[in-house]
C-alpha positions as MATLAB code, in Angstrom:
seq = 'MALGALPDYPWDQMVPYASRAREHADGIVDLSIGSPVDPTPPLIREALAAATDAHSYPTAAGTPALREAIAEWFSRRRGVPGLTPENVLPTIGSKEFVAWLPFMLGLGEGDVVVHPRAAYPTYAMGAQIAGAASFASDDPAEWPANTRLVWLNSPGNPDGRVLDVPALAAAVARARSLGAVIAGDECYAELGWDGRWVTEPVPSILDPRVTGGDVTGVLAAYSLSKQSNLAGYRAAFAAGDAALIARLLTVRKHAGMMPPAPVQAAMVVALGDDAHVEAQKTLYRARRAILKPALEAAGLRIDASEAGLYLWATEGRDAWASISALAELGILAGPGPFYGDHFPDHVRFSLTASDERIGAAAARLREHGPLTPA';
ca = [
      21.089   20.221    7.748;
      19.325   21.553   10.821;
      15.806   20.437   11.661;
      14.535   23.927   10.868;
      15.754   23.592    7.269;
      13.921   20.529    6.027;
      14.383   19.720    2.330;
      11.685   20.417   -0.210;
       9.186   17.603   -0.643;
      10.642   15.682   -3.611;
       7.319   14.656   -5.138;
       6.597   18.315   -5.929;
       9.059   17.862   -8.814;
       6.607   15.450  -10.420;
       3.855   18.041  -10.999;
       4.745   18.839  -14.648;
       5.113   15.158  -15.533;
       1.762   14.352  -13.950;
       0.164   17.205  -15.873;
       1.607   15.867  -19.129;
       0.457   12.315  -18.348;
      -3.082   13.531  -17.663;
      -3.261   14.896  -21.216;
      -3.241   11.368  -22.651;
      -6.472   10.616  -24.515;
      -7.117    7.566  -22.320;
      -6.105    9.300  -19.105;
      -3.204    8.954  -16.707;
      -1.927    5.646  -15.358;
      -0.386    6.585  -12.033;
       2.197    3.991  -11.023;
       4.249    6.437   -8.962;
       2.868    5.937   -5.444;
       2.285    2.654   -3.612;
      -1.147    3.551   -2.241;
      -3.643    0.673   -2.304;
      -6.609    1.005   -4.678;
      -8.522   -2.158   -3.779;
     -11.320   -2.195   -1.165;
     -10.674   -2.805    2.498;
     -11.973   -6.346    3.205;
     -15.546   -6.308    4.562;
     -14.731   -8.291    7.715;
     -12.236   -5.599    8.746;
     -14.632   -2.747    7.965;
     -17.321   -4.499    9.982;
     -14.948   -4.836   12.940;
     -14.154   -1.127   12.743;
     -17.837   -0.210   12.586;
     -18.654   -2.414   15.567;
     -16.061   -0.583   17.667;
     -17.124    2.993   16.977;
     -18.512    3.497   20.497;
     -15.036    4.597   21.522;
     -15.817    7.048   24.315;
     -12.721    6.246   26.384;
      -9.149    7.099   25.515;
      -7.304    4.240   23.835;
      -4.045    2.918   25.217;
      -0.664    3.554   23.624;
       0.300   -0.024   24.497;
      -2.659   -1.490   22.633;
      -5.452   -3.628   24.006;
      -4.521   -7.039   25.406;
      -6.392   -8.623   22.484;
      -4.346   -6.661   19.943;
      -1.003   -7.354   21.565;
      -1.804  -11.046   21.752;
      -2.939  -11.022   18.117;
       0.335   -9.406   17.025;
       2.426  -11.966   18.925;
       0.369  -14.851   17.530;
       0.652  -13.450   13.989;
       4.443  -13.307   14.248;
       4.480  -16.968   15.227;
       2.035  -18.097   12.550;
       3.071  -15.936    9.581;
       6.659  -14.843   10.236;
       8.293  -17.840   11.886;
       8.937  -15.944   15.131;
       7.633  -17.966   18.107;
       7.748  -16.981   21.753;
       6.884  -13.280   21.605;
       4.762  -12.021   24.486;
       2.619   -8.872   24.748;
       5.671   -7.165   26.262;
       7.512   -7.692   22.951;
       4.982   -5.867   20.755;
       3.608   -2.362   20.291;
       0.963   -0.937   17.915;
       1.852    2.208   15.972;
      -0.077    4.838   14.029;
       1.061    3.516   10.679;
       4.670    2.527   10.088;
       5.935    5.828    8.640;
       5.642    7.646   11.960;
       7.547    4.834   13.637;
      10.333    5.011   11.044;
      10.512    8.796   11.285;
      10.512    8.981   15.075;
      12.494    5.889   16.075;
      15.904    7.655   16.259;
      14.381   10.374   18.433;
      12.551    7.878   20.645;
      15.819    5.977   21.142;
      17.573    9.164   22.261;
      19.901    9.540   19.296;
      21.421   12.916   18.571;
      24.499   14.762   17.396;
      27.445   12.473   16.736;
      25.282    9.388   16.211;
      24.786    7.654   12.872;
      21.692    5.983   11.439;
      22.512    3.458    8.709;
      19.961    2.691    5.996;
      19.976    0.890    2.625;
      21.488    2.513   -0.462;
      18.147    2.287   -2.282;
      15.944    3.593    0.494;
      12.613    4.949    1.552;
      13.514    8.611    2.281;
      12.020    8.579    5.800;
      14.995    6.625    7.196;
      17.280    9.616    6.552;
      14.599   12.087    7.613;
      14.240   10.290   10.944;
      17.953   10.759   11.549;
      17.649   14.439   10.742;
      14.688   14.907   13.083;
      16.811   13.499   15.921;
      19.854   15.582   14.988;
      21.843   12.496   13.969;
      23.620   11.726   10.690;
      22.478    9.191    8.108;
      24.690    6.804    6.166;
      23.624    4.760    3.147;
      25.246    1.330    3.015;
      24.321   -2.279    2.277;
      27.653   -3.621    3.533;
      27.896   -4.179    7.307;
      31.682   -3.888    7.109;
      31.249   -0.223    6.095;
      29.094    0.791    9.041;
      30.950    3.367   11.145;
      31.883    2.934   14.784;
      29.387    5.587   15.913;
      26.438    3.787   14.336;
      23.595    3.669   16.860;
      20.696    2.534   14.674;
      20.602    0.373   11.557;
      17.580    0.161    9.295;
      17.153   -2.872    7.068;
      14.299   -3.054    4.558;
      13.427   -6.498    3.264;
      11.637   -6.744    0.888;
      13.010   -3.393   -0.129;
      11.299   -0.215   -1.242;
      11.990    0.729   -4.010;
      14.059   -2.207   -5.247;
      12.195   -5.302   -4.006;
      15.417   -6.880   -2.753;
      15.105   -9.661   -0.173;
      17.688  -10.378    2.510;
      18.019  -14.074    3.313;
      18.741  -15.510    6.750;
      22.572  -15.382    6.435;
      22.452  -11.742    5.283;
      20.130  -10.772    8.130;
      22.240  -12.661   10.662;
      25.423  -10.937    9.465;
      23.748   -7.538    9.804;
      22.486   -8.310   13.317;
      25.923   -9.533   14.390;
      27.602   -6.376   13.084;
      25.056   -4.100   14.749;
      25.562   -5.883   18.051;
      29.331   -5.516   17.756;
      28.800   -1.763   17.366;
      26.331   -1.555   20.250;
      23.650   -0.391   17.800;
      19.955   -1.139   17.648;
      18.953   -2.818   14.389;
      15.439   -2.534   12.976;
      13.894   -4.387   10.067;
      11.193   -2.658    8.026;
       9.244   -5.694    6.781;
       5.935   -4.279    5.559;
       6.089   -6.048    2.167;
       6.963   -9.455    3.613;
       3.799  -11.222    2.425;
       4.496  -10.316   -1.221;
       7.176  -12.696   -2.521;
       7.286  -13.259   -6.297;
      10.498  -14.674   -7.743;
      12.964  -17.457   -7.088;
      12.834  -19.102   -3.694;
      10.347  -16.495   -2.444;
       7.594  -17.997   -4.592;
       7.178  -20.777   -2.039;
       9.443  -19.785    0.861;
       8.377  -17.056    3.325;
      10.504  -13.937    3.366;
      12.447  -14.199    6.654;
      11.997  -11.760    9.510;
      14.845  -10.069   11.319;
      13.317  -11.591   14.489;
      13.597  -15.141   13.126;
      15.482  -17.333   15.648;
      17.821  -18.379   12.825;
      18.828  -14.712   12.581;
      18.940  -13.734   16.252;
      20.035  -17.024   17.800;
      16.811  -16.885   19.798;
      17.786  -13.622   21.523;
      16.030  -10.481   20.252;
      18.095   -8.098   22.378;
      18.747   -4.945   20.380;
      16.503   -6.055   17.505;
      13.198   -4.603   16.309;
      10.837   -5.324   13.426;
       8.265   -2.929   11.974;
       5.220   -4.048   10.016;
       2.231   -2.383    8.384;
      -1.204   -3.701    7.443;
      -1.521   -1.052    4.715;
      -0.213   -3.355    2.010;
      -1.441   -6.820    2.894;
      -4.898   -5.714    4.053;
      -5.552   -2.430    2.187;
      -5.587   -0.484    5.450;
      -3.468    2.512    4.432;
      -6.226    4.879    5.540;
      -6.508    3.171    8.926;
      -2.865    3.838    9.866;
      -2.566    0.340   11.293;
       0.910   -0.959   12.047;
       3.070   -2.330   14.839;
       6.587   -3.011   16.046;
       8.019   -6.016   17.854;
      11.263   -7.244   19.339;
      13.427   -6.512   22.367;
      11.082   -6.048   25.341;
      13.362   -3.452   26.946;
      13.371   -1.363   23.780;
       9.613   -1.756   23.416;
       9.180   -0.542   27.002;
      11.293    2.546   26.283;
       9.345    3.307   23.122;
       6.059    2.835   24.966;
       7.078    5.335   27.638;
       7.894    7.957   24.995;
       4.661    7.254   23.169;
       2.595    7.569   26.353;
       4.078   10.996   27.029;
       3.550   12.074   23.410;
      -0.029   10.789   23.154;
       0.798    8.430   20.284;
      -2.268    6.220   20.690;
      -3.776    4.225   17.804;
      -7.548    4.886   17.781;
      -9.579    2.236   19.571;
     -11.704    1.263   16.523;
      -8.528    0.768   14.507;
      -7.084   -1.455   17.215;
     -10.232   -3.609   17.094;
     -10.041   -3.834   13.315;
      -6.376   -4.849   13.500;
      -7.227   -7.839   15.676;
      -9.583   -9.132   12.999;
      -7.140   -8.376   10.153;
      -4.302  -10.205   11.875;
      -6.445  -13.271   12.475;
      -7.594  -13.759    8.860;
      -5.167  -15.082    6.233;
      -7.694  -15.530    3.404;
      -7.964  -11.842    2.519;
      -4.165  -11.541    2.456;
      -3.854  -14.350   -0.072;
      -6.654  -12.852   -2.161;
      -4.861   -9.497   -2.288;
      -1.574  -11.152   -3.164;
      -3.306  -12.918   -6.063;
      -4.405   -9.534   -7.427;
      -0.896   -8.105   -7.222;
       0.606  -11.221   -8.759;
      -1.673  -10.927  -11.782;
      -0.914   -7.212  -12.232;
       2.797   -7.860  -11.998;
       2.537  -10.626  -14.615;
       1.000   -8.097  -17.028;
       3.207   -5.087  -16.297;
       6.648   -6.703  -16.036;
       6.855   -8.149  -19.595;
       5.395   -4.937  -21.015;
       8.154   -2.891  -19.373;
      10.748   -5.304  -20.713;
       9.253   -5.024  -24.209;
       9.679   -1.242  -23.892;
      13.393   -1.700  -23.280;
      13.563   -1.530  -19.502;
      15.615   -3.995  -17.467;
      14.000   -5.134  -14.220;
      16.493   -5.298  -11.353;
      15.867   -7.204   -8.079;
      12.086   -6.789   -7.637;
      11.814  -10.323   -6.295;
       9.219   -9.265   -3.723;
       7.160   -6.255   -2.699;
       4.851   -3.801   -4.437;
       7.219   -2.378   -7.031;
       9.197   -3.061  -10.183;
      12.633   -1.417  -10.113;
      13.648   -0.768  -13.708;
      16.152    1.062  -15.868;
      16.712    1.889  -19.515;
      20.358    2.649  -18.769;
      19.821    6.390  -19.158;
      18.987    9.241  -16.797;
      15.831    8.506  -14.803;
      14.301   11.869  -15.626;
      14.546   11.098  -19.342;
      12.653    7.874  -18.699;
      10.078    9.698  -16.560;
       9.536   12.208  -19.381;
       9.139    9.508  -22.035;
       6.681    7.624  -19.846;
       4.666   10.796  -19.236;
       4.242   11.153  -22.993;
       2.503    7.761  -22.853;
       0.322    8.914  -19.977;
       2.265    6.819  -17.436;
       3.600    8.279  -14.201;
       6.393    6.461  -12.349;
       8.774    7.252   -9.474;
      12.301    8.559  -10.231;
      15.177    6.560   -8.744;
      16.899    9.713   -7.405;
      14.042   10.076   -4.902;
      15.412    6.930   -3.203;
      19.020    8.022   -2.771;
      21.986    9.179   -4.798;
      23.089    5.749   -5.989;
      20.455    4.992   -8.623;
      20.209    7.958  -11.037;
      19.090    5.714  -13.920;
      16.328    3.733  -12.222;
      12.556    4.180  -12.167;
      10.053    2.632   -9.748;
       6.709    1.280  -10.941;
       3.979    0.491   -8.413;
       1.570   -2.415   -8.727;
      -1.086   -0.449   -6.843;
      -3.284    0.477   -9.778;
      -6.508   -1.147  -10.904;
      -6.504   -4.083  -13.289;
      -7.844   -1.782  -16.008;
      -5.118    0.834  -15.507;
      -2.349   -1.774  -15.376;
      -3.710   -3.225  -18.602;
      -3.800    0.238  -20.188;
      -0.177    0.885  -19.251;
       0.918   -2.461  -20.663;
      -0.937   -1.838  -23.924;
       0.644    1.605  -24.347;
       4.131    0.283  -23.663;
       3.775   -2.587  -26.115;
       2.319   -0.355  -28.803;
       5.068    2.245  -28.440;
       8.022   -0.163  -28.249;
      11.397    0.860  -26.766;
      11.275    4.167  -24.912;
      14.843    5.109  -25.802;
      15.100    6.664  -29.281;
      16.990    4.496  -31.775;
];
């Protein structure tokens, strides 16, 4: 598909289901999109307000204070010591970085971008923007010889799957053998729920246990949208191989991709405060504890979902049938087919709804019982 023939926006297909859900007597419960609903922490808003005298152009590289804060955060929260300001780069949210990375790396016709089988659609769109091909695979042995960029996503969107250190290390080794850059999209890393991830941090692709202490060819992307409720700030960053960061910075300077100065100031404060992150995680944990058993009582099986902002569920029937049944209950969810061709029976439920709306959804599901007709 040529760049001039972009696909239709998939979420437009949800309009009739949303309309049906809104007809519910108690209103819609929208669990389809992972957009935060909780307030931005006051200390971050105050930092933004204090920096609004932003008469000069900001820098694409980020202020020294921000770059140092990002490097320190990686050491403190992600188990990645030794990064310097030359290893990090602020971005205008993480979606633009995902979408433009193949282009910024110079990929084009004949090159392949690998991404997970259950995947955020922007990985494939980024390949298309650059004129490259995309390939969905979770098995490094399948990655073709002309692979030039690999995207990992751990914890995953939509499936909440976590890659442990051996899995990350195997992926990095395979990418290096192919001469490919490998990038980890890690924006849900603070939100571990099940198994070992209750107490153990989700590992980063930049972890020395993964890279052997050498980040050549390796990048990580992170967003403050989830952990800090900064989706409207477009506050994110990348880190890793200093040579790759330098290349990306050059492109971004030419393209004017500069995070606004007040946002950069707010990011410094957000990165330095762990208390608000734990408070937000507590909210999501409580919502998950209410929604998950209610979905199971309605006959849905929860797959993976060991971390992140979503519950990845299936009734074992076509996802659109599940979406329709949920809409009758006033609940809107995300269809699995939006996340690739491999999960036609799955539905994604977001935890980003208020306590009251999560409670309403759980009550409706329990009252109705199994969604699938007997």
